[in-house]
XYZ file of C-alpha atoms in Angstrom:
176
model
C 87.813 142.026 60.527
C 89.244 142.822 57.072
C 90.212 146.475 58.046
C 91.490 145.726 61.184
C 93.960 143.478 59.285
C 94.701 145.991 57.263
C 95.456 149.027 59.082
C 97.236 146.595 61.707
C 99.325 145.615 58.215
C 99.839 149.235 57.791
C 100.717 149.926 60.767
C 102.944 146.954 60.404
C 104.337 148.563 57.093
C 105.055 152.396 58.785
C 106.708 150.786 61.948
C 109.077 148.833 59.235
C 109.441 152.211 57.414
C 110.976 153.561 60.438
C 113.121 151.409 62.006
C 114.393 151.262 58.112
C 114.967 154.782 58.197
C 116.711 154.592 61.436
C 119.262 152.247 60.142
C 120.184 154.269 57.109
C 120.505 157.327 59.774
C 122.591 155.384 61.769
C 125.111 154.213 58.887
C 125.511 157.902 57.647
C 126.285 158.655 61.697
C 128.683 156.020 61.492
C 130.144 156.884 57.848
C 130.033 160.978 59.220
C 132.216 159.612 62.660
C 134.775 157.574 59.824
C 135.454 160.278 57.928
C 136.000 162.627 61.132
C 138.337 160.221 62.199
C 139.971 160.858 59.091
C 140.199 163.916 58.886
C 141.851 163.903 62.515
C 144.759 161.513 61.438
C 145.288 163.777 58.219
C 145.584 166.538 60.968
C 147.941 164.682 62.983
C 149.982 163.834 59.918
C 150.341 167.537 58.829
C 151.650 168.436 62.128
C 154.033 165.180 62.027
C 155.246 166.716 58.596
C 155.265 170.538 59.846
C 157.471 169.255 62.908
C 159.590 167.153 60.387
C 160.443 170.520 58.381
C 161.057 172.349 61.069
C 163.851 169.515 62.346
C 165.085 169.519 58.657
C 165.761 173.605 59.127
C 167.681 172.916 62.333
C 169.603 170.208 60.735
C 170.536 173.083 57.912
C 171.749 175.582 60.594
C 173.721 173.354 62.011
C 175.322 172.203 59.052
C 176.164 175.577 58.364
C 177.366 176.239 61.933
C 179.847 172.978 61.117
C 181.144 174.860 57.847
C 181.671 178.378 59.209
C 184.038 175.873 62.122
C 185.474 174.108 59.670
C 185.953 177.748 57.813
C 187.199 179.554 61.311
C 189.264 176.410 62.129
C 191.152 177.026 58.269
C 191.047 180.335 58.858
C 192.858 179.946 62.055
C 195.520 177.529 60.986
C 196.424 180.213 58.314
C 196.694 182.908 60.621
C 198.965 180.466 62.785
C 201.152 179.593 59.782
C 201.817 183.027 59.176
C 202.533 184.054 62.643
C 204.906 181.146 62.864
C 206.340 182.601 59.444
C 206.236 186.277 59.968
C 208.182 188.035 62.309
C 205.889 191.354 62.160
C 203.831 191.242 65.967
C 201.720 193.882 64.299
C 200.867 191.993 61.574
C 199.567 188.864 63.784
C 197.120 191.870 66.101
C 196.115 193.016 62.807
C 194.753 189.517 61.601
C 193.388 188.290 64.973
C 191.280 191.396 65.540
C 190.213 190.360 61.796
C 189.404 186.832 62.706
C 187.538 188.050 66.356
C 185.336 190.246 64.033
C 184.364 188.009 61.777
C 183.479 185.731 64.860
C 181.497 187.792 66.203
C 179.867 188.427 63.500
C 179.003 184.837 62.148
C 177.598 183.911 65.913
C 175.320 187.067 65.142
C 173.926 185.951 62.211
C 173.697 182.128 63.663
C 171.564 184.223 66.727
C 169.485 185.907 63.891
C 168.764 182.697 62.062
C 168.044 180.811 65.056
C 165.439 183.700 66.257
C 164.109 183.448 62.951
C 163.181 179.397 62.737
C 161.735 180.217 66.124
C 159.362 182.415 65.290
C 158.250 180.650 62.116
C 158.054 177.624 64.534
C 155.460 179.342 66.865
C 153.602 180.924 63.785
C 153.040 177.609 62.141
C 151.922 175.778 65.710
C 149.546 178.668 66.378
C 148.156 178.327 62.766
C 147.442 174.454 62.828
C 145.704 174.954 66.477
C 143.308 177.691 65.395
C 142.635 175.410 61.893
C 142.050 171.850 64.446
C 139.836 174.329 66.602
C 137.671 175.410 63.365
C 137.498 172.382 62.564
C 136.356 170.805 65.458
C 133.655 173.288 66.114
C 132.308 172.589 62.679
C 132.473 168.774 63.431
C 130.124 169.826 66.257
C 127.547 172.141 64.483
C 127.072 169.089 61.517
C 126.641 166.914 64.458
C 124.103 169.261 66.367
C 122.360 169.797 62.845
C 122.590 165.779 62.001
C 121.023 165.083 65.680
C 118.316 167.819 64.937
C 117.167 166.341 61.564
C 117.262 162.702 63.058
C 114.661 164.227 65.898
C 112.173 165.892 63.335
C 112.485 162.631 61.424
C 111.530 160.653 64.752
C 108.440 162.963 65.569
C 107.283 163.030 61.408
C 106.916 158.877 62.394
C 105.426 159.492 65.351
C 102.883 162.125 64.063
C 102.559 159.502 60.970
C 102.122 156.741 63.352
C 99.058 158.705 65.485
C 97.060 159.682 62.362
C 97.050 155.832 61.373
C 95.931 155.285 65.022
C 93.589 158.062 65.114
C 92.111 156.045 61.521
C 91.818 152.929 63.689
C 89.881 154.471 65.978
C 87.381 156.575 63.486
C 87.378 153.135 61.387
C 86.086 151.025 64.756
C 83.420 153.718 65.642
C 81.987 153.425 62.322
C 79.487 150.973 62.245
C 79.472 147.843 59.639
């Protein structure tokens, strides 16, 4: 009577064991999903701050498109003060092909710069995709290895769990 209280005690004491150990497995699951879910918002922040750089280099070109206006519009008023003033036709063809030029010329460059941002636009999008897909595929082999170590955990109890069985039964054929 004696050893069956005991081995039902430890039986009793290794069933406790691992429903213990399956709560501490299923805090660091729930810790592990936290600190995914962290590192997902820190994600979506970078990108917020990527996209907020890129908006602060379009809010640069244009400000420089507004001073090469404000430049062409001076520019402009000059070359109509001295038309006004001069009485040389000449003169005035000379200084509008000037100011066409350099027209054409600015919008280049503005086409250039605008090309530019563009591409550094797409090369930073495709970067942070390919990092969120590396990451994401080694949120999924920790997971695959956690759920693999929580199985051989599961049959170590169970193994554990028919040896103390397998004692109860070699103790009860064992006469007293």
């Amino acid at each position: 009577m004696f050893e069956v209280l005991l081995s039902s005690v430890l039986v009793f004491e290794v069933l406790s064991s691992a429903v213990l150990m399956l709560e501490v497995l299923l805090s660091v699951v729930l810790v592990l999903g936290v600190l995914s879910f962290a590192v997902l918002v820190l994600e979506v922040m970078m990108s917020v701050v990527l996209l907020l750089e890129v908006l602060l280099s379009v809010v640069l070109v244009l400000e420089v498109m507004m001073s090469v206006v404000l430049m062409l519009e001076v520019l402009l008023s000059v070359v109509l003060v001295f038309v006004v003033l001069s009485s040389a036709v000449l003169m005035l063809e000379v200084l509008l092909s000037v100011v066409l030029v350099l027209g054409v010329l600015s919008f280049a460059v503005l086409v250039l710069e605008v090309m530019m941002s563009v591409v550094l636009l797409s090369a930073v999008l495709s970067s942070a995709v390919l990092m969120s897909e590396v990451l994401l595929s080694v949120v999924l082999v920790f997971l695959v290895l956690s759920s693999a170590v929580l199985m051989l955990e599961v049959l170590l109890s169970v193994v554990q769990l028919l040896e103390v069985l397998s004692s109860m039964v070699l103790m009860s054929k064992v006469p007293l």
